XYZ file of C-alpha atoms in Angstrom:
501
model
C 71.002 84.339 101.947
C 72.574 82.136 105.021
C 73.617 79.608 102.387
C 75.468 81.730 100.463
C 76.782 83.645 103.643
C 77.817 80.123 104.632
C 79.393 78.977 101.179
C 81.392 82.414 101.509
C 82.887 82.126 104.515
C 83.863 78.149 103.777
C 85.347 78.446 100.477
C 87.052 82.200 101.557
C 87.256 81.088 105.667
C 91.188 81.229 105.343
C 91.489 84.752 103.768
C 88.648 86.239 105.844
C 90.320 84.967 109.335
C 93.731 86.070 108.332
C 92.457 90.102 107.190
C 90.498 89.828 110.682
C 93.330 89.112 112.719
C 95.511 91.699 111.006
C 92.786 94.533 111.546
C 92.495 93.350 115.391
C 95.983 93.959 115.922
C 96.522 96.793 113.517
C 93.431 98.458 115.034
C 94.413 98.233 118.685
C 98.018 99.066 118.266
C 96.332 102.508 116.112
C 94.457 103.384 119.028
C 97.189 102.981 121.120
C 99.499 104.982 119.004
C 97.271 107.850 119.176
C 96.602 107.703 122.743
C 100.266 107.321 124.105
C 101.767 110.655 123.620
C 104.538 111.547 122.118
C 107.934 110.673 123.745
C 106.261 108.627 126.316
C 108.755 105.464 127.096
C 112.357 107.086 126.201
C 113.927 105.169 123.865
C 111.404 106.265 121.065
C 113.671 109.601 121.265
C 116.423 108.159 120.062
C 114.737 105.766 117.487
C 112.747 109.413 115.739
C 116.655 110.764 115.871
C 117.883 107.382 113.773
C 115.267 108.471 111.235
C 115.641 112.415 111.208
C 119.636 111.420 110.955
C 118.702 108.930 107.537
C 115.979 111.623 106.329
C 119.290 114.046 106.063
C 121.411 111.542 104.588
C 123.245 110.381 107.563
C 124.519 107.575 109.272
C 124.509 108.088 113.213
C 126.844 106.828 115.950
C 125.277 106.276 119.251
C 126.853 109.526 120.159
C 125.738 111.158 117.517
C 123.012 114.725 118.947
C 119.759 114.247 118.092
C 118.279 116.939 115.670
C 115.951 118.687 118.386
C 115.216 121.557 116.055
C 114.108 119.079 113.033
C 112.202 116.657 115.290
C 110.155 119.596 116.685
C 108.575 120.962 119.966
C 107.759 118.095 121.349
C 111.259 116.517 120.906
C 112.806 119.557 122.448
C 110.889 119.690 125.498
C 111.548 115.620 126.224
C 115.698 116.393 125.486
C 115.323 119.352 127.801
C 114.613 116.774 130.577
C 116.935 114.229 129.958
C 120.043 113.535 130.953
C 122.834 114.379 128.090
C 123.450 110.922 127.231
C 119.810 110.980 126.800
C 120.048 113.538 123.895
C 122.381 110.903 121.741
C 121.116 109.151 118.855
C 122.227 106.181 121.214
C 120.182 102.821 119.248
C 122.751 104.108 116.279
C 124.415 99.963 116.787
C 121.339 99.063 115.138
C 121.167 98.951 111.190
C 119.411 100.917 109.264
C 116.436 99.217 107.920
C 113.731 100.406 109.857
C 114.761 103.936 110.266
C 115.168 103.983 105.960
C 111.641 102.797 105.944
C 110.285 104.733 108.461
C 111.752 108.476 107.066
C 108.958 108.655 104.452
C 106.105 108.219 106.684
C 107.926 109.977 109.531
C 108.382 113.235 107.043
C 104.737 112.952 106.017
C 104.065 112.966 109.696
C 106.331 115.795 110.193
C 104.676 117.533 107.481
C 101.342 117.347 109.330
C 101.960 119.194 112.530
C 101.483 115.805 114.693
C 102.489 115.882 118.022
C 105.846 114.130 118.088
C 106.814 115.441 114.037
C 108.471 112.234 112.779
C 107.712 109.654 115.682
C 104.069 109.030 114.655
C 105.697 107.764 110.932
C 107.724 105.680 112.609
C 104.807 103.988 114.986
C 102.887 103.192 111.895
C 105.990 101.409 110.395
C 105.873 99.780 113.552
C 102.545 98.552 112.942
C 101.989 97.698 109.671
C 105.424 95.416 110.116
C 103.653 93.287 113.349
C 100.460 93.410 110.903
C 102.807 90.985 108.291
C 104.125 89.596 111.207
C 100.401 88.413 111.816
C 99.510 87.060 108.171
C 103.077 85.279 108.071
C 102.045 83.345 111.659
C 98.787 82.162 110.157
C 101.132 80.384 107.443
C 103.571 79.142 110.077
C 100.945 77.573 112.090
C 99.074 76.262 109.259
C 102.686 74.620 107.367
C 103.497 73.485 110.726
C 100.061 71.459 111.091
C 100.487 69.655 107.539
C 97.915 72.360 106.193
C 95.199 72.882 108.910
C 93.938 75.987 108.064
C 92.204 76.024 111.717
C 95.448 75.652 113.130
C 96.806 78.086 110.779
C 93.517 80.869 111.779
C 94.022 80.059 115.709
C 98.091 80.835 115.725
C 97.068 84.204 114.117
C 94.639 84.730 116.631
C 96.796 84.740 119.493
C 99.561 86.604 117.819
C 97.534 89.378 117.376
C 95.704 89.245 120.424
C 98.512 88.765 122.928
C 98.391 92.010 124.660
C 102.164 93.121 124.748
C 102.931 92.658 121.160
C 99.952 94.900 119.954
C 101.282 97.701 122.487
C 105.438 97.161 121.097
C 103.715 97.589 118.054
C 102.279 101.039 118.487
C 105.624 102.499 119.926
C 108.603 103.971 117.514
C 110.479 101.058 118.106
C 112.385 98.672 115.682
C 110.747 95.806 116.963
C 108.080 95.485 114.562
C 110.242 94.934 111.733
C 112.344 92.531 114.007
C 109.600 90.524 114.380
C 108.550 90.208 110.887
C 111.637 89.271 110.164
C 111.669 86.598 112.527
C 108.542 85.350 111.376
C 109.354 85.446 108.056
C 113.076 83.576 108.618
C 110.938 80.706 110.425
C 108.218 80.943 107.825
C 110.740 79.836 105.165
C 113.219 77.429 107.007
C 109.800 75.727 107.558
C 109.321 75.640 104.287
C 113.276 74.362 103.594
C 112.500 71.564 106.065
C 109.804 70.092 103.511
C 106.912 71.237 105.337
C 104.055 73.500 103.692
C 102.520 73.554 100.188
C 103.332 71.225 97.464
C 104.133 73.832 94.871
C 106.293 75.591 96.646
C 110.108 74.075 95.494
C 112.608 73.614 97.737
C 114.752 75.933 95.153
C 112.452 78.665 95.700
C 112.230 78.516 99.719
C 116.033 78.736 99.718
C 115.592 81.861 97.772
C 113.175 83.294 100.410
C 114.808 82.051 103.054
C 117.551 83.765 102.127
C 115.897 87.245 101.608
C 114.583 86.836 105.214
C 117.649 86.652 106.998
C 118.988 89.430 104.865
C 115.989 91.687 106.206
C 116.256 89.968 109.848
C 120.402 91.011 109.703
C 119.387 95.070 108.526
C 116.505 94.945 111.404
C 119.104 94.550 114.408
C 121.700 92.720 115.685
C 119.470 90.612 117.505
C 117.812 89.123 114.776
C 120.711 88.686 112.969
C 122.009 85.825 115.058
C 118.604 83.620 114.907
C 118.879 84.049 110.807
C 122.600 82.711 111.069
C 121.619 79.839 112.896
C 118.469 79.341 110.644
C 120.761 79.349 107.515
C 122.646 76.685 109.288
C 120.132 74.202 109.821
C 118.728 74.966 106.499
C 121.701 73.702 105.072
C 122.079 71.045 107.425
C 118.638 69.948 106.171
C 119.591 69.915 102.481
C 122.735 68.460 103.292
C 121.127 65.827 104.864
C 117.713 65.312 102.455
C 119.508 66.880 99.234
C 116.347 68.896 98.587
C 118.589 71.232 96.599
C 122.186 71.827 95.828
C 124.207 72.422 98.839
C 126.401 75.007 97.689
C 124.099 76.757 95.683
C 122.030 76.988 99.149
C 125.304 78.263 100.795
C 125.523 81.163 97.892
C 121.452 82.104 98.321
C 121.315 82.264 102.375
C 124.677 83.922 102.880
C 125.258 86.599 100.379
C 122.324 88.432 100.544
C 122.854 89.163 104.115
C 126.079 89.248 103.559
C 126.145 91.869 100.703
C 122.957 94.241 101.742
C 124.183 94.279 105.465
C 128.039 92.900 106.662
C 129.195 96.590 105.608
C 126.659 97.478 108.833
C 128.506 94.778 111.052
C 132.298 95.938 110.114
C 131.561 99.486 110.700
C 130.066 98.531 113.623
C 133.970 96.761 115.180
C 135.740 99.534 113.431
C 133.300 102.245 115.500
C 133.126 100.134 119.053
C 134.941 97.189 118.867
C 132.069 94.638 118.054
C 129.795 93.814 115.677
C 126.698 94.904 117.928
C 128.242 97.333 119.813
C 126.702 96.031 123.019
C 130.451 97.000 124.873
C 130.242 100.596 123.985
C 126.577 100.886 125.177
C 127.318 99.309 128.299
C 130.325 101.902 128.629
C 128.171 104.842 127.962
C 125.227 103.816 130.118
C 127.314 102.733 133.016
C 126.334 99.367 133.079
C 128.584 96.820 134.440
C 128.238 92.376 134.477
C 125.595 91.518 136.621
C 126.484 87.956 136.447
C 126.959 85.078 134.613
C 125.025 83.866 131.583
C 123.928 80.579 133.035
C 122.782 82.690 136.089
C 120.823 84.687 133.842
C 119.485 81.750 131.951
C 117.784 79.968 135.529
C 116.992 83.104 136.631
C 113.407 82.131 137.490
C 112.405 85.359 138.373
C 113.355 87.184 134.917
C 111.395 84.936 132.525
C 108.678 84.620 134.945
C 108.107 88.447 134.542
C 108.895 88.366 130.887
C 105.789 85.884 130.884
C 103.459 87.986 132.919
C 104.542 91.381 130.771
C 103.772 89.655 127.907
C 100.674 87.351 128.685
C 98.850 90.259 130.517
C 100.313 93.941 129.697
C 99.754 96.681 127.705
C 102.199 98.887 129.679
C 102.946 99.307 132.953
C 99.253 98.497 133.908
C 99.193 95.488 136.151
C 96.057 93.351 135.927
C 93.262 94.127 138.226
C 93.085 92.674 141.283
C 90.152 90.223 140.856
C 91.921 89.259 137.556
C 95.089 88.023 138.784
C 94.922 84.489 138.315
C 94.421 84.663 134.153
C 98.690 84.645 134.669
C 98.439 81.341 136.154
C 95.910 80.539 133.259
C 98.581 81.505 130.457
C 101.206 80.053 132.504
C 99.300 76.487 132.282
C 98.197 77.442 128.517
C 101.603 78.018 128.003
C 103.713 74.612 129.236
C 100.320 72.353 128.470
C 100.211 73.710 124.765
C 103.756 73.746 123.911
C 104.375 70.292 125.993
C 101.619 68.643 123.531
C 102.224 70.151 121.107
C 105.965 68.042 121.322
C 103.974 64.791 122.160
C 102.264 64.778 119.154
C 104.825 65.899 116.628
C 107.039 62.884 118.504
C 103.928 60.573 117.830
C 103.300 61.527 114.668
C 106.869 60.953 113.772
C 106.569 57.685 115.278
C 103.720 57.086 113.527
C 104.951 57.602 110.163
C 108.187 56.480 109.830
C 109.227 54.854 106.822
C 106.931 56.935 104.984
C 103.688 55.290 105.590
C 100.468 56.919 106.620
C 100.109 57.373 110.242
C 98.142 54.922 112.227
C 96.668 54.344 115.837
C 95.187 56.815 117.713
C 96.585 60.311 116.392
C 93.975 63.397 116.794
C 94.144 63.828 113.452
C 95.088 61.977 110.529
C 97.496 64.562 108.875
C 101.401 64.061 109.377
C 102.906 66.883 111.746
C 106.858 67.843 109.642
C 108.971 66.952 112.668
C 111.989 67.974 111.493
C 110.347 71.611 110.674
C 109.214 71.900 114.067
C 112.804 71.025 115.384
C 114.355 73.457 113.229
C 112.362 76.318 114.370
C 112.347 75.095 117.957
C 115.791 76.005 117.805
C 116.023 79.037 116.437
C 113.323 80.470 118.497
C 115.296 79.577 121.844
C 117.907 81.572 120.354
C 116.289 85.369 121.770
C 116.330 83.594 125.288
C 120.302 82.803 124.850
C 120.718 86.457 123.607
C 118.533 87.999 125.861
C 120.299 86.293 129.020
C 123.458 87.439 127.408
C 122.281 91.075 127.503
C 121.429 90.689 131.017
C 124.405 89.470 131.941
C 126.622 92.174 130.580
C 124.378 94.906 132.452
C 121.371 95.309 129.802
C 117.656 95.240 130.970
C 116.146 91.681 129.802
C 113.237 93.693 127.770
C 110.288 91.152 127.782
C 109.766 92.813 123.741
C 113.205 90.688 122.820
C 111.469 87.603 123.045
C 108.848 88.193 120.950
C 109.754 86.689 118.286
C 109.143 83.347 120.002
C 105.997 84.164 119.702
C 104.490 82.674 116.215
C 106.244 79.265 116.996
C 104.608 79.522 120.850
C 101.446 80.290 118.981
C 101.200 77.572 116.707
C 101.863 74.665 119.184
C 99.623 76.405 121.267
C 96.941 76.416 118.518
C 98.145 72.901 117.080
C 97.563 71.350 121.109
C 93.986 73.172 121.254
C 92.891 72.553 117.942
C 93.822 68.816 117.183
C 93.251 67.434 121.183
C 90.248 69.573 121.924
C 87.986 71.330 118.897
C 87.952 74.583 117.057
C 85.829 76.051 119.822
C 88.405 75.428 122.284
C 91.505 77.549 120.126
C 88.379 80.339 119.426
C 87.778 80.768 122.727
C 91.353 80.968 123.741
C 91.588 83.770 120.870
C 88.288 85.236 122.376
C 90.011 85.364 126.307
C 93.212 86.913 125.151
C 90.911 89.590 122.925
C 88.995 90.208 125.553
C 92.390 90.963 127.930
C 93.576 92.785 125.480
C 90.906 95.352 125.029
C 90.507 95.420 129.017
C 94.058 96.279 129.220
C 93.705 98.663 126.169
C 91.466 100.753 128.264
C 93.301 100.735 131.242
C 96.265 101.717 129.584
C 95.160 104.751 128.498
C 93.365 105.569 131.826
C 96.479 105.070 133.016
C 98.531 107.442 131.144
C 96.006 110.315 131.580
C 96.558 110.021 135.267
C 99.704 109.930 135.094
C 101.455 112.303 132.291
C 104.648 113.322 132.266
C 104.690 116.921 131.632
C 102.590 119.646 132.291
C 98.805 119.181 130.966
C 98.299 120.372 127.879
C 102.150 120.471 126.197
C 103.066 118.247 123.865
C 104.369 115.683 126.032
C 101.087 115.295 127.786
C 99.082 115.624 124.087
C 97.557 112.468 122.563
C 97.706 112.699 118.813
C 94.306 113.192 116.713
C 90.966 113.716 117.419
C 88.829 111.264 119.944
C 86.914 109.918 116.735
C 90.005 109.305 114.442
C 91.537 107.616 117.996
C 88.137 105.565 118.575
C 88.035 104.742 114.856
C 91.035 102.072 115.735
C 88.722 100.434 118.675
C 86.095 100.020 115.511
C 88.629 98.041 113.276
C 89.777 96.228 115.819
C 86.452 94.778 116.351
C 85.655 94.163 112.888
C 88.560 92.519 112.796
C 87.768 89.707 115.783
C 84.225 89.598 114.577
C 86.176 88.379 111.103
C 88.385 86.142 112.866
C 85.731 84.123 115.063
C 83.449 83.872 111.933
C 87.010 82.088 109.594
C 87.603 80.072 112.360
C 83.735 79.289 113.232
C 83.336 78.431 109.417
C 86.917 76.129 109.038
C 85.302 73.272 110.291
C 82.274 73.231 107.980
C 82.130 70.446 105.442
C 85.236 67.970 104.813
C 87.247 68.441 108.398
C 88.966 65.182 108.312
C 91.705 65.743 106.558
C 92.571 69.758 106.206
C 93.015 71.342 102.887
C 96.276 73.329 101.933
């Protein structure tokens, strides 16, 4: 029975590692979901209104009313507190992607007598897109690493255990389909760049590459620049290796985006002026320039707290006090990882050059695709560039806009633990973070119990569903890291000397 337990998880360690780390952060996000009630962080007002507009057949302005009547009690009691320009459908610059997907779900949600009507739809959009986001890392890292399906396991590890994307992910948001998106873009400009399995063409990753930044450009403006840049050094790339016809290439990655979602873009000048509509925000808000966008890019302070929000929060929920140095951990896991993680894609490039095998001393004898990791390098510094820029003009620098960093992080991360340490070292960096994560899980929603934001027992106060359906979450969560630590446990069993695509 162990042998066959053990030729199970070897031959199947890559499929059981990647459903576990899609239940751990599907499962925690669902138990956050339920727990944070409805209406609790404000801009999940306007997001339900974006889908109650689309479920009618409209297309909202940012000063377009939300629907309190069809969104129901819940929504009217959080509009009767706000501020008017609080009771706009004000996100409205953003496409319409998430908000089409979401109006099913959200009307089934609706139709159930939830707290929150339509909102709790559009939180399990939410979800389900970070759960692709998840599988589509363990490919990135995995491509990235010449086929190490370790490598590939670990980088889906710590996407789905980093504790602030599993708690974006349970909100009503359009981040979750944002990041997909991004994942997806990088997944296939990888691909473009050579790197990843030999039967996939380079034909055929244009294709998907292609389709990506057409669902990265009806996500939200933000994602729309990273897929532009990604189309350009796609073509640079086949330009340069002629892996494919160059203006064929041009044809695939531009007119899908351009056809399903440029329409979005000029409505968007013709409405307020620009194609994100960032001006007419600011204007409405009353924000003004807070500086200048190289100020905001060495602004230490800003991406230090991005770091900490995202290495160690669920919510607001600081870390305990005894706990504080695991920042300074992630901090050091952070710079070490990534800094390696250059050094031996450099060496490796070094090392094979010409085309021969590499040689010397490498941690592994598998080629790292250099020019794949450059290519995504760059277009995951582009959120940083357009998250400055939003600072700058008077926007809040939202730690949640750089997550779609995040895979690439991930996998040099994972490529730095796995090929200079062992296996066990990238587990139990996937075990830490898990462990955060559920310790900040339950704090969180200690933390919003004590601390509601209505009076006890409305709707605003009201967790959705029953303890058990809420707890049931906690349970696939935990099936899904026992999962996890058994793929990656069982990766290195047998032939580990040269990893298997």
């Amino acid at each position: 029975m162990v042998a066959r337990l053990r030729r199970i998880l070897t031959e199947r360690a890559a499929l059981i590692g990647v459903v576990g780390a899609v239940l751990l952060l599907v499962g925690g996000s669902w138990y956050q979901a339920l727990v944070t009630p409805p209406y609790r962080f404000v801009d999940e007002q306007a997001h339900a209104g974006y889908v109650i507009a689309v479920q009618h057949g409209q297309l909202p302005t940012i000063d377009s009313p939300i629907d309190e009547e069809a969104a129901g009690r819940a929504m009217m009691l959080r509009l009767d507190r706000s501020p008017d320009r609080h009771t706009d459908i004000w996100v409205a610059n953003n496409p319409p992607l998430t908000y089409v997907v979401a109006a099913v779900p959200g009307a089934l949600t609706e139709a159930m007598g939830v707290p929150g009507g339509p909102l709790l739809g559009l939180r399990l959009v939410n979800i389900a897109a970070v759960g692709g986001a998840v599988a589509l890392a363990y490919l990135l890292g995995r491509d990235l690493a010449g086929g190490d399906r370790t490598v590939g396991l670990v980088t889906a590890g710590i996407v789905a255990a980093v504790p602030h994307l599993g708690f974006v992910a349970a909100l009503g948001f359009n981040d979750g389909v944002a990041v997909l998106a991004a994942t997806g873009v990088l997944l296939w400009l990888v691909r473009v760049c050579g790197a990843g399995p030999d039967g996939v063409s380079a034909r055929t990753a244009v294709r998907w590459l292609g389709a990506w930044c057409a669902v990265a450009a009806l996500s939200r403006p933000m994602a729309l620049i990273p897929a532009v840049v990604a189309a350009g050094l796609a073509l640079g790339v086949i330009w340069w290796r002629r892996r494919a016809p160059f203006w064929w290439s041009a044809a695939w990655l531009a007119l899908p985006s351009a056809v399903l979602a440029g329409w979005f873009y000029v409505l968007n000048v013709v409405r307020y002026g620009d194609p994100t509509g960032s001006s007419a925000l600011f204007d409405k808000f009353y924000r003004e320039p807070v500086g200048s966008l190289w100020g905001s890019l060495t602004s230490i302070a800003t991406w230090e707290s991005a770091l900490r929000t995202i290495a160690t929060r669920r919510m607001e929920v600081p870390l305990p006090t005894d706990a504080r140095w695991w920042y300074t951990v992630a901090l050091a896991v952070t710079i070490l990882g990534v800094g390696a993680a250059v050094v031996l894609v450099a060496w490796s490039a070094v090392q094979t050059r010409g085309g021969e095998a590499p040689h010397g001393r490498l941690p592994s004898p598998v080629a790292l695709p250099a020019v794949a990791w450059a290519a995504s390098g760059v277009v995951s510094l582009v959120p940083v560039v357009l998250t400055a820029q939003h600072r700058a003009g008077g926007g809040a620098a939202h730690p949640r806009y750089l997550l779609p960093m995040l895979p690439l992080v991930a996998a040099a991360i994972a490529l730095s633990t796995v090929r200079l340490l062992t296996r066990w070292a990238g587990l139990a960096l996937v075990l830490s973070l898990a462990a955060l994560t559920f310790l900040q899980i339950h704090r969180s929603a200690t933390w919003l119990a004590a601390n509601p934001t209505g009076r006890i027992g409305d709707e605003l106060t009201s967790t959705i569903g029953g303890p058990l359906v809420r707890t049931a979450g906690l349970g696939v969560a935990l099936v899904g890291l026992a999962l996890l630590v058994a793929a990656i446990a069982a990766s290195g069993w047998g032939s580990a000397r040269r990893p298997a695509r």
